[in-house]
mmCIF file of C-alpha atoms and ligand atoms in Angstrom:
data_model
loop_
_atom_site.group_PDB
_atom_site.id
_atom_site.type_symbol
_atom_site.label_atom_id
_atom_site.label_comp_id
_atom_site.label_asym_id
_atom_site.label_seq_id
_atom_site.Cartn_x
_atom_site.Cartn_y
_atom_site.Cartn_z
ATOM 1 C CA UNK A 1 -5.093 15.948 -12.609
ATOM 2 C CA UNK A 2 -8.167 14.119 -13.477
ATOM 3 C CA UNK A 3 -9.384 10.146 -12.828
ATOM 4 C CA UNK A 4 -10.478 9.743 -16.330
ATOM 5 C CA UNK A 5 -7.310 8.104 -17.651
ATOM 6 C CA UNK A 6 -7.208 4.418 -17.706
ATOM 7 C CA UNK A 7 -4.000 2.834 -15.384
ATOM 8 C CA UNK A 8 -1.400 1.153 -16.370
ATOM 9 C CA UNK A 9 -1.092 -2.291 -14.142
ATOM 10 C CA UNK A 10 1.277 -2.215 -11.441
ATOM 11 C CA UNK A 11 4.806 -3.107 -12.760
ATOM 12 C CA UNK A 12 5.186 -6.198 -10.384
ATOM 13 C CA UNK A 13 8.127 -7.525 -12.245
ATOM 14 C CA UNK A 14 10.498 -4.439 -12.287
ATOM 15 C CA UNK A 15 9.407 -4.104 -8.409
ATOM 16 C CA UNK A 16 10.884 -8.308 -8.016
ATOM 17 C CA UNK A 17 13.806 -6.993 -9.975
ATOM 18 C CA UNK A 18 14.466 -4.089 -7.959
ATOM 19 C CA UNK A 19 14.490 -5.835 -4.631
ATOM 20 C CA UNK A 20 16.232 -8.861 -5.148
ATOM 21 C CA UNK A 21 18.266 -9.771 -2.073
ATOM 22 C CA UNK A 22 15.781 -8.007 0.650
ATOM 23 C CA UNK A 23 14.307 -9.781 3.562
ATOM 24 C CA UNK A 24 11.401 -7.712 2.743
ATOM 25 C CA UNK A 25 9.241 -8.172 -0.390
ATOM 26 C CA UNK A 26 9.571 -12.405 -1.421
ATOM 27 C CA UNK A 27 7.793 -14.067 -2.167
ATOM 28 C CA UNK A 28 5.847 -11.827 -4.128
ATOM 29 C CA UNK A 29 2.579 -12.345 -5.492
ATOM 30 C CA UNK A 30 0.106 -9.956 -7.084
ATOM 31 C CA UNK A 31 -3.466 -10.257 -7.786
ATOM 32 C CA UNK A 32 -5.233 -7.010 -9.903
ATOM 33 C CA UNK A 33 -8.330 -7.469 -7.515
ATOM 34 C CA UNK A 34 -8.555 -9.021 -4.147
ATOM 35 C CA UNK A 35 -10.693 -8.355 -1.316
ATOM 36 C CA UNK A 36 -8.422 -6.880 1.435
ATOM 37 C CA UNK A 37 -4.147 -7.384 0.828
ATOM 38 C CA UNK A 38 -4.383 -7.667 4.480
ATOM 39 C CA UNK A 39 -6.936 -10.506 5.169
ATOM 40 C CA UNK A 40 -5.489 -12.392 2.589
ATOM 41 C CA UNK A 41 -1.777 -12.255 4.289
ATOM 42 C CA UNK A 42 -3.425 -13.324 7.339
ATOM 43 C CA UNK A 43 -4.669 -16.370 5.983
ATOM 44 C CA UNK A 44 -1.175 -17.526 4.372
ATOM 45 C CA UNK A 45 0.546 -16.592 7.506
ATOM 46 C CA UNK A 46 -1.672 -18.743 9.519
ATOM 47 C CA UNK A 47 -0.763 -21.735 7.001
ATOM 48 C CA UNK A 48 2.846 -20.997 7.359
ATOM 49 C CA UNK A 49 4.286 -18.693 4.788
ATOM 50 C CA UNK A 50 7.817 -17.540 5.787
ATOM 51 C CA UNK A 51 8.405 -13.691 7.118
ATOM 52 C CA UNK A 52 8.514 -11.513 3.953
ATOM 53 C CA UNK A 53 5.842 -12.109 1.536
ATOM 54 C CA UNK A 54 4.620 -9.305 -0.124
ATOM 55 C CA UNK A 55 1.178 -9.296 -1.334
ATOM 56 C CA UNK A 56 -0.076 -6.376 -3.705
ATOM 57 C CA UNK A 57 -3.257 -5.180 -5.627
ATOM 58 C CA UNK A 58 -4.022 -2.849 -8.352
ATOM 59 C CA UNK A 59 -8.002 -2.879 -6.066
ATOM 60 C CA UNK A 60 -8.901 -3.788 -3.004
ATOM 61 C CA UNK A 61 -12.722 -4.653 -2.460
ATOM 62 C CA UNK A 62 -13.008 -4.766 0.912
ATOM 63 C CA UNK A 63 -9.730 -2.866 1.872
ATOM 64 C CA UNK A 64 -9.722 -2.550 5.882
ATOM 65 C CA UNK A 65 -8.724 0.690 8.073
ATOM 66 C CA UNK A 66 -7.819 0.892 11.630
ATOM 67 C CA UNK A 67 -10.370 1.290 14.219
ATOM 68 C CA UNK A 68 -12.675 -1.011 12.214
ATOM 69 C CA UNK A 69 -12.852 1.170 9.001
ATOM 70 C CA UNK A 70 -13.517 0.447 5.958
ATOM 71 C CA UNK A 71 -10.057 1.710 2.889
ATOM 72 C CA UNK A 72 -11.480 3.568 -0.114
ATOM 73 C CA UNK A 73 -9.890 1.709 -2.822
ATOM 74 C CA UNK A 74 -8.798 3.869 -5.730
ATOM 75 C CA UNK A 75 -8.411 1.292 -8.568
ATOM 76 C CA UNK A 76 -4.564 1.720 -10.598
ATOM 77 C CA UNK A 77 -3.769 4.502 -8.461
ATOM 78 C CA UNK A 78 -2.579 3.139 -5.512
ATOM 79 C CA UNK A 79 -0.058 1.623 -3.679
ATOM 80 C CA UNK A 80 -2.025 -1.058 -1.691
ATOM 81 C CA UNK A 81 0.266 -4.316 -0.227
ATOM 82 C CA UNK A 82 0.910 -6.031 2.879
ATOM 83 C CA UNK A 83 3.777 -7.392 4.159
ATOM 84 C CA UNK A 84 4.085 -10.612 6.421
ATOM 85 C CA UNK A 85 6.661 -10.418 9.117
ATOM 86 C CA UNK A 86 7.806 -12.500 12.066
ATOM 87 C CA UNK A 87 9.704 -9.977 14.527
ATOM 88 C CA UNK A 88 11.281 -12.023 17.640
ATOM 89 C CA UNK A 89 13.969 -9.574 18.343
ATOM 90 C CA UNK A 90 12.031 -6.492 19.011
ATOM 91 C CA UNK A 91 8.101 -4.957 20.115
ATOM 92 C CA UNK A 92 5.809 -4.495 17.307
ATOM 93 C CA UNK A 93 5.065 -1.101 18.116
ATOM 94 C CA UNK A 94 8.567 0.083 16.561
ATOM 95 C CA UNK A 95 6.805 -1.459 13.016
ATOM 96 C CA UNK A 96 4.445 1.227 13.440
ATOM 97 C CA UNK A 97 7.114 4.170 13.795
ATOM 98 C CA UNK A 98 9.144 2.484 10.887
ATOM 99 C CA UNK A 99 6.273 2.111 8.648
ATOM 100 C CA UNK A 100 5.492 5.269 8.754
ATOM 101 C CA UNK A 101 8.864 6.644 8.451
ATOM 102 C CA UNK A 102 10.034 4.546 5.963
ATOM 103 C CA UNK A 103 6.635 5.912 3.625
ATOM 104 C CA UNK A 104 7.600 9.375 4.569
ATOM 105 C CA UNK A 105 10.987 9.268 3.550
ATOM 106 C CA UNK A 106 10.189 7.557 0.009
ATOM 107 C CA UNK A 107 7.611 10.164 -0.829
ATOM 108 C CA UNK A 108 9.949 12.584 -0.072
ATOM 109 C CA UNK A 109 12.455 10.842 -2.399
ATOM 110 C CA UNK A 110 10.461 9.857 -5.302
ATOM 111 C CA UNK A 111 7.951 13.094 -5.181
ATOM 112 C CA UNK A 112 10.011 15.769 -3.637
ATOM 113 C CA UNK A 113 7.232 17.165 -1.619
ATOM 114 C CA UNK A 114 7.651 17.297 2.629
ATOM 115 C CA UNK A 115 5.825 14.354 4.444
ATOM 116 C CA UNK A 116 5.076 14.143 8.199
ATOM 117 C CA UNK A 117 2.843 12.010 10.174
ATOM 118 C CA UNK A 118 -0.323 11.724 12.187
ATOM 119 C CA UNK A 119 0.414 10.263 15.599
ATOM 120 C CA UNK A 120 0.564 7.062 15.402
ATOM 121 C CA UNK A 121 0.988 6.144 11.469
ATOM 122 C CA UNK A 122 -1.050 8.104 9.009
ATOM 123 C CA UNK A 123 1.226 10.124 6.585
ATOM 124 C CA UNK A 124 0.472 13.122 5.521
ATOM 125 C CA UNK A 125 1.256 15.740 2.666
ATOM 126 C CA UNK A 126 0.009 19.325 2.823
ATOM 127 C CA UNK A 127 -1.719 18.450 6.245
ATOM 128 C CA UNK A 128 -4.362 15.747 4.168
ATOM 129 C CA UNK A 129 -3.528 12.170 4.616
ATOM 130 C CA UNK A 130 -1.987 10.020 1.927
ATOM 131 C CA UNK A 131 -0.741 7.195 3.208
ATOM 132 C CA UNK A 132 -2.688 4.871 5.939
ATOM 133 C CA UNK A 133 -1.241 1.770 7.633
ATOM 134 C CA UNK A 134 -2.867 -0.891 9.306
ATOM 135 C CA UNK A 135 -0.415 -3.371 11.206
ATOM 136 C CA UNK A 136 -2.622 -6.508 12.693
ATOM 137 C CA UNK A 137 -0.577 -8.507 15.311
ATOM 138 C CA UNK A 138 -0.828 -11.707 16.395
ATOM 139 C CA UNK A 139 1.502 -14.315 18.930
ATOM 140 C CA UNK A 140 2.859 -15.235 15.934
ATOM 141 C CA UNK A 141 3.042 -12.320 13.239
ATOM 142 C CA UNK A 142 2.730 -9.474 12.616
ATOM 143 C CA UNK A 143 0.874 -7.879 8.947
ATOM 144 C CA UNK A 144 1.398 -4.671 7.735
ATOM 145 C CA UNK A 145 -0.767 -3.129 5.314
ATOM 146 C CA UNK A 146 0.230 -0.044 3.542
ATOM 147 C CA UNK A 147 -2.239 2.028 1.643
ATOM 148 C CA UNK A 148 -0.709 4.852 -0.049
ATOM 149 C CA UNK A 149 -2.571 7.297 -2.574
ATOM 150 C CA UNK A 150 -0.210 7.893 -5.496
ATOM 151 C CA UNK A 151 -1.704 9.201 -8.694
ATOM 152 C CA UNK A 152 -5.509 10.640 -9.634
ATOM 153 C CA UNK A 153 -7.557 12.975 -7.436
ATOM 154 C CA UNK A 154 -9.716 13.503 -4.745
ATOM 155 C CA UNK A 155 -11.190 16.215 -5.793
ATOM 156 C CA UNK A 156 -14.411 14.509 -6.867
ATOM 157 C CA UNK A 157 -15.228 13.238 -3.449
ATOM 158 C CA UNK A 158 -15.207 16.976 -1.499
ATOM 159 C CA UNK A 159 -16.009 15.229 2.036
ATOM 160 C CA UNK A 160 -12.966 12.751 1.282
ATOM 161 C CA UNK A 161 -10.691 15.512 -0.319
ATOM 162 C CA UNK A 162 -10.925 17.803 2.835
ATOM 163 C CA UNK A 163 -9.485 15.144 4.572
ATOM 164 C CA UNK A 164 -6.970 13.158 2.315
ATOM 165 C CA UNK A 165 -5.290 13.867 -0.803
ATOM 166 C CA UNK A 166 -2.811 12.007 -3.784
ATOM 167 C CA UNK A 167 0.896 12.705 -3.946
ATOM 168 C CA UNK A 168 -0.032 13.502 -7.796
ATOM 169 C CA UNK A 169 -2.457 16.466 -6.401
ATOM 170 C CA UNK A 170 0.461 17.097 -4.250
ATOM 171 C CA UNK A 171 3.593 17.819 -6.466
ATOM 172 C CA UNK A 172 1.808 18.330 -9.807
ATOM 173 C CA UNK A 173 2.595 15.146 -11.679
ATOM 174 C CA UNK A 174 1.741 11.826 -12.229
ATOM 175 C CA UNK A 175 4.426 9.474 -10.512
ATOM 176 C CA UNK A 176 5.759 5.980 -10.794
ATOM 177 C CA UNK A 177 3.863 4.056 -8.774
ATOM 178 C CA UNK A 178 6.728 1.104 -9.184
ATOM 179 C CA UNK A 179 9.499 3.645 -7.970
ATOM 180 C CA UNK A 180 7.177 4.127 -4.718
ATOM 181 C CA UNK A 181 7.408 0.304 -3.682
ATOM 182 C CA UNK A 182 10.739 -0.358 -4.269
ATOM 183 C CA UNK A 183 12.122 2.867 -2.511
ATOM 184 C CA UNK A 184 9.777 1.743 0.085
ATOM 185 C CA UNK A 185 11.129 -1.789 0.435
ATOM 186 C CA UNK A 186 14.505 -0.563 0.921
ATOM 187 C CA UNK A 187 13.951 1.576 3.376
ATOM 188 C CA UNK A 188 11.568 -0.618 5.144
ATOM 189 C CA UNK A 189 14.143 -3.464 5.026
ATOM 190 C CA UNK A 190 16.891 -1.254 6.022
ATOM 191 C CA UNK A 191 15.066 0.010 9.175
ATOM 192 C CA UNK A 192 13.902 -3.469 9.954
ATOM 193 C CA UNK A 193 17.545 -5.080 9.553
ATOM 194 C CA UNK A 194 18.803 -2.673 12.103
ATOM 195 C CA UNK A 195 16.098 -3.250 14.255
ATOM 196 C CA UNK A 196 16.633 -6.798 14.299
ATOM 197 C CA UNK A 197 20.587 -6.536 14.579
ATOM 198 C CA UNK A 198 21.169 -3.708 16.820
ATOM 199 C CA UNK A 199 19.018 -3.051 19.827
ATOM 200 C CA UNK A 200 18.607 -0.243 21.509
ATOM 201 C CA UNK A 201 20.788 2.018 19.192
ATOM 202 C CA UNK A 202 18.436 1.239 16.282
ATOM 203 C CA UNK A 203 15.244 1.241 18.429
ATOM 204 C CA UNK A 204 16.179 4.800 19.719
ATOM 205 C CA UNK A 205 17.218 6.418 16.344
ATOM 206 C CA UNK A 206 13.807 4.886 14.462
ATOM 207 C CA UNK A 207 11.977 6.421 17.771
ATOM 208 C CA UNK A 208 13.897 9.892 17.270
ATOM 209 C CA UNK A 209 13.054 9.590 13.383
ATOM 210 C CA UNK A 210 9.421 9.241 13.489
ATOM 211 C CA UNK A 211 8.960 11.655 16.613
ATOM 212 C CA UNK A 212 10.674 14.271 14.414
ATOM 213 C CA UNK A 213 7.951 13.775 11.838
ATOM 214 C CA UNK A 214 5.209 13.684 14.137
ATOM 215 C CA UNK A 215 2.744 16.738 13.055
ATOM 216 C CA UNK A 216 0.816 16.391 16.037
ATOM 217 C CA UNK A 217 3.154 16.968 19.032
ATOM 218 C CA UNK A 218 2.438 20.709 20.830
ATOM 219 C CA UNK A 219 -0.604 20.851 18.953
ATOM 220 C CA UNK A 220 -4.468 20.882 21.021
ATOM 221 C CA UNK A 221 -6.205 17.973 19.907
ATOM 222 C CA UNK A 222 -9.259 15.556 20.085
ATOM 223 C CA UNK A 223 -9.137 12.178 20.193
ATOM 224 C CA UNK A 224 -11.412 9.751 19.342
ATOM 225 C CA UNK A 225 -11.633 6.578 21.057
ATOM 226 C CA UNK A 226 -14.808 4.277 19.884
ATOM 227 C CA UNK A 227 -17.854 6.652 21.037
ATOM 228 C CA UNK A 228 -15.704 8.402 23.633
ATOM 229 C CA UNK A 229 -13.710 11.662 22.887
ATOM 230 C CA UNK A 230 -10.994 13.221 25.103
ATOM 231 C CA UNK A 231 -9.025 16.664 24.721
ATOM 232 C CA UNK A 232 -6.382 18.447 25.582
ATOM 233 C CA UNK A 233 -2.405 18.892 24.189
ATOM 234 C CA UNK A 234 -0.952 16.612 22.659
ATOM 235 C CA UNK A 235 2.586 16.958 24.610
ATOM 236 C CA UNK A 236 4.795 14.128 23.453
ATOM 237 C CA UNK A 237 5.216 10.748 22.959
ATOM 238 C CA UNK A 238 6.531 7.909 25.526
ATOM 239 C CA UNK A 239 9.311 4.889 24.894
ATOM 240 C CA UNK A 240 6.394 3.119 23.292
ATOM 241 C CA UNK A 241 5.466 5.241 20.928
ATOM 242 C CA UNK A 242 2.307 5.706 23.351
ATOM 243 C CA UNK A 243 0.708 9.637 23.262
ATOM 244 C CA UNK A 244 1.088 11.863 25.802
ATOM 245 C CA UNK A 245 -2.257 13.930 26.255
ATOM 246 C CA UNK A 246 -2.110 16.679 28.734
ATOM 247 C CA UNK A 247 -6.127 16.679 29.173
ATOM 248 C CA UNK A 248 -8.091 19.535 29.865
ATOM 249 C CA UNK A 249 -8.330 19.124 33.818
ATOM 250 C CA UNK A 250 -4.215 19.277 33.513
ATOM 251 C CA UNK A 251 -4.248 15.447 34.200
ATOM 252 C CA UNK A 252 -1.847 13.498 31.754
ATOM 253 C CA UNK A 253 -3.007 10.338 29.889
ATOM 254 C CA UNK A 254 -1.078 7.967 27.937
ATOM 255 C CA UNK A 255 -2.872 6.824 24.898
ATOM 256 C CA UNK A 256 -2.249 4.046 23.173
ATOM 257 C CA UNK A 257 -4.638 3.647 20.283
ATOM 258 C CA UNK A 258 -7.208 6.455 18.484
ATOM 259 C CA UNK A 259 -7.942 9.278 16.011
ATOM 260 C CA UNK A 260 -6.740 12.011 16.763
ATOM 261 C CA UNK A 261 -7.627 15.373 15.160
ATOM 262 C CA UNK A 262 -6.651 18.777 15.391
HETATM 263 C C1 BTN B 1 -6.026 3.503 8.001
HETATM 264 O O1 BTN B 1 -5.617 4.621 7.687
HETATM 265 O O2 BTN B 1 -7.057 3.378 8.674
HETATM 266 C C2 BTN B 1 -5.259 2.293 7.564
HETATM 267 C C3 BTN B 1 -5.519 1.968 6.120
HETATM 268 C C4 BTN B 1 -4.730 0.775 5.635
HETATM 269 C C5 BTN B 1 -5.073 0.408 4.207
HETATM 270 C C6 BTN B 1 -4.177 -0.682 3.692
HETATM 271 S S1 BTN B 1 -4.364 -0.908 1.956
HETATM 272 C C7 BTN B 1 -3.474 -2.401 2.018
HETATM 273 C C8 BTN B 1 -3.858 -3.098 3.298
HETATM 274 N N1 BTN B 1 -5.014 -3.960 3.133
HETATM 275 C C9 BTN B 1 -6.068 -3.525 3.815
HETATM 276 O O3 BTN B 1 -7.205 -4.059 3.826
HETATM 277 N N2 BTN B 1 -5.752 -2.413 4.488
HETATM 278 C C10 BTN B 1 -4.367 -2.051 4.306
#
């Protein structure tokens, strides 16, 4: 697997195609640069666009991360959209569990390769990350910004390829980028619809879905929080979604936001 190859541009009318009928995913629009997917949602959602736009990139300039970092772009070989969404029925904090999920489960679909994830939302493959998500919430709406390696390598950034990998370095092949998003969009849509329509049942088996995943739970971790650090065991996770971190002293902290690492 090499980076040398020039990319085919993403396939955004087969994706339209394939998702006709979804909450999730329309209006679509697709630029083949943009500065962050993200900001630009943002600004459309503040001028009124309706829950469900989709906006995706073949390269982001200025992609964002959480915690204030910066998204390393990788130009045709990405998955890189965000999603505008409106949620009245339900806490944002279950988006983050059924992003996450809902990524998992399509890489394990389309690339046949296990997936878990990093408390709260990055997925991983192999123990490297592949996938992050950024979810930006306001009294109004909520964006979620999925970033999801897909084809190409790492390998020529060592630092970087310690850390994260590509499903293609993953399972050996290159894959349809296209088959990604829509397998995404169904699941995502799925797992929102039941959100939306049935309570606590849904809210409890999305909860039980991504806390199965969760490659961090019973493991001793550090997590970073701005300049501070805290460790201990990462024992399980509350109602919320919120980390339970049995620190060092034997105190127990719930965390809501941070890095963790093992
Ligand atoms: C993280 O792991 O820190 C989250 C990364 C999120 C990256 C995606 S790419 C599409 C969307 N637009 C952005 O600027 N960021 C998100």
């Amino acid at each position: 697997m090499d980076n040398s190859e020039s990319q085919p541009r993403l396939d955004v009318a087969a994706i339209h195609a394939a998702t006709q009928g979804l909450r999730l995913g329309a209006p679509l629009l697709y630029f083949p640069a943009i500065g962050s997917t993200n900001t630009h949602v943002m600004e459309l959602a503040r001028e009124g666009a309706a829950e469900g736009l989709l906006v995706m990139t073949d390269e982001q300039t200025a992609g964002r991360g959480r915690i204030g970092r910066a998204w390393k772009s990788l130009p045709g070989r990405q998955l890189e959209c965000s999603l505008l969404l409106r949620p009245t029925a339900f806490p944002p904090h279950f988006l983050v569990m059924a992003s996450a999920v809902a990524v998992a489960e399509s890489i394990e679909a389309v690339a046949d390769v296990q997936a878990g994830i990093k408390w709260p939302n990055d997925v991983q493959v192999d123990g490297r990350k592949v996938c992050g998500i950024l979810i930006e919430t306001t009294s109004d709406f909520v964006v979620l910004g999925i970033g999801l390696n897909v084809n190409g390598t790492l390998a020529d950034d060592p630092a970087l390829a310690a850390l994260a990998t590509t499903l293609a370095d993953a399972c050996g092949r290159t894959l349809s980028r296209e088959a990604l998003a829509i397998e995404l969009l169904q699941r995502l849509d799925a797992r929102y619809a039941d959100l939306c329509a049935n309570g606590t049942a849904a809210r409890e088996a999305l909860r039980a879905a991504w806390r199965g995943r969760l490659v961090t739970l019973g493991r001793r971790v550090t997590l970073l929080q701005g300049e501070a650090s805290i460790s201990g065991v990462a024992e399980d996770v509350d109602e919320s979604g919120a980390l339970l971190l049995r620190r060092n002293d034997g105190t127990r902290q719930t965390v809501t936001w941070g890095d963790v690492s093992s």
